[in-house]
């Protein structure tokens, strides 16, 4: 047996798994998006556009806003872990910040549903602390709830990556800047962040894609309309048994995520080259 | 889930002796449906039919659960399986018709004794499809408006009064739209019955007429205006949650859920129900037996037991606060007066007869949901 054939044989099981369990279902879903009662056409997309245009825009806005906030918070956490001067505060932060990473999205939804409600824990605390009066209390169970859930859950993940990257940069540059009298904020923005930008970007892209696929949070936290595409896909299948439009919506979110995936691929290619 | 796994495992172990059959029951609906069969109906059946066991599989709440059962039947029919892996299924009304049309079901009702005790029209016509003989209602459930008498001293008797009240009390009425459970869907259907300019009877009985779907524009425009003044709640349970926390004063709920929550102490005891004119829809859950069940005779016995007056009284009415699936006349003698009256405290039998409506037939149902998405939610 030639060496080449043998190599092919070795890779075959893995390849078969990928083709059968990943490529085939994906292709079926993409083809299904164009199927309209037996024939092929764009009917599903027309309906998806007509009914879920606002939801698509909403989804992109919510996920983008969350991504930006995740970036800011994880830089803040990573920055404090690297540049913080109070060892006890750094230790506490290091111990605390990772917790949400191990909590599934559905539990996040369930926690926030009671926390953010009008008479929920958050408002009760604020009222007892005298920050707001009972009449001013409003529920955060709308788009704000989704953003809070996403940020709360994804910040630790990105912060972990960012903090790791920050810890491995050359301390010399930081010390030099500090000797020259730069403030910590300035060091963070001008020296540290540019050096870990790639890691940050990768973390944010992975978060973006994860958030695009979350169903439990919009279902549990956001009762309002517009809602996220995942909730619409579930609704299309559950209420109408309509896989066509559901597939079309799936393809639309796939197009959105492939936008960021493209940035990711370009970066990894550049790194390898 | 864990109990299901354990139960399945345990049943698998004890079910091995020869001749003993294992009856597989699929049920759509919330966890309470699985619990009902696991904790109550299954053990009862096993006691009456020694050696046989009941295995129950929950397929999930709402239409999604019934959709999964339909897809399972379709897969086995398409594959040409001789014996299917399901003996009895509990499905939502909307799915009974398509299952009959596709030839998935056995016409078993004439074969069992309790078949004659079913008198409600929805056992013969399920949302416009003739299902006579193929289904036995497990129970009937109804939606109504729950309200807090402290905040609503004079509950609205009709949709008109409700609209007027909601205008005076912004954000005090809450419902869950159409994506978070059927109590919101039911409220929207009731809205179209009340304000759609077509014939509500036609929506409930058919036949489907495309022209009818064009008559709802005004109703949806007014619903949109109404909704901006209302609070949207996250789901059937979400409405009850918000009612119990006092965040809203009124909202559509399922009657059985309302009473069960109240019995568990999850809802304040002073909350009450009202069924406004011209009415809101309710629906039955149906027992069906697939045409190619492996244990046909046993499956029929199971449904006969489940729809017997004793089980309907003790299991359906007393334990779950559902309205019975068979004629109430057969169930009433088996119940103490207090339990019977509890079901009709706020909503009298007359109210129920006058204002308890079926859901629209499937094509109208779909058209109304889509029109809502297009005109009210967008």
XYZ file of C-alpha atoms in Angstrom, chain A residues 47 49-55 113-114 117-120 139 141 219-228 231-232 234-243 245, chain B residues 63-65 67 71 94-95 172 176-180 185 231-235 237-239 241-242 245-247 365-371 373-374 376-378:
78
model
C -41.295 35.719 4.692
C -37.585 39.400 5.874
C -41.211 40.456 6.143
C -41.808 39.083 9.638
C -38.387 39.100 11.262
C -36.561 42.083 9.782
C -36.732 43.982 13.051
C -35.673 40.917 14.990
C -35.427 36.568 35.741
C -35.923 36.876 39.482
C -37.929 41.738 37.889
C -39.802 44.828 38.980
C -40.148 43.543 42.523
C -36.985 41.486 42.185
C -38.309 45.707 35.399
C -36.676 42.120 31.732
C -36.886 33.177 25.873
C -36.640 33.573 29.619
C -35.578 37.175 30.089
C -37.063 39.095 27.182
C -40.812 38.874 26.828
C -40.935 41.892 24.575
C -40.955 42.206 20.858
C -38.583 42.438 18.975
C -36.763 39.382 20.164
C -33.711 37.433 19.033
C -36.462 32.571 19.640
C -38.037 33.093 16.206
C -37.844 27.924 17.788
C -41.241 29.557 17.360
C -41.377 28.818 13.618
C -40.810 25.117 14.269
C -42.895 24.754 17.409
C -45.944 26.744 16.402
C -46.091 26.164 12.663
C -43.891 23.101 12.039
C -42.365 25.359 9.396
C -38.798 24.229 8.830
C -38.508 29.739 7.282
C -47.084 22.459 20.415
C -43.404 21.520 20.199
C -44.066 18.376 22.232
C -44.844 18.146 16.921
C -42.497 13.514 13.536
C -54.185 20.768 16.885
C -52.247 17.615 15.995
C -51.427 46.784 34.796
C -47.314 36.717 27.205
C -47.625 37.588 23.520
C -47.812 34.540 21.266
C -44.304 33.135 21.582
C -44.296 32.323 25.276
C -52.229 32.875 22.179
C -47.050 44.559 30.024
C -45.592 41.641 28.120
C -44.797 38.746 30.440
C -42.313 35.921 29.882
C -44.571 32.917 29.414
C -45.714 30.945 34.298
C -44.359 34.482 33.848
C -47.874 35.941 33.950
C -45.264 35.133 38.625
C -45.975 38.784 37.929
C -45.570 39.711 42.921
C -48.214 42.346 42.336
C -46.463 43.721 39.256
C -54.900 29.595 13.798
C -51.750 29.822 11.711
C -53.027 32.842 9.778
C -53.895 34.708 12.994
C -50.486 33.997 14.544
C -48.692 35.198 11.423
C -50.882 38.267 11.143
C -46.373 38.767 14.064
C -46.752 40.975 11.023
C -48.905 43.752 16.094
C -45.426 42.606 17.038
C -43.575 44.409 14.253
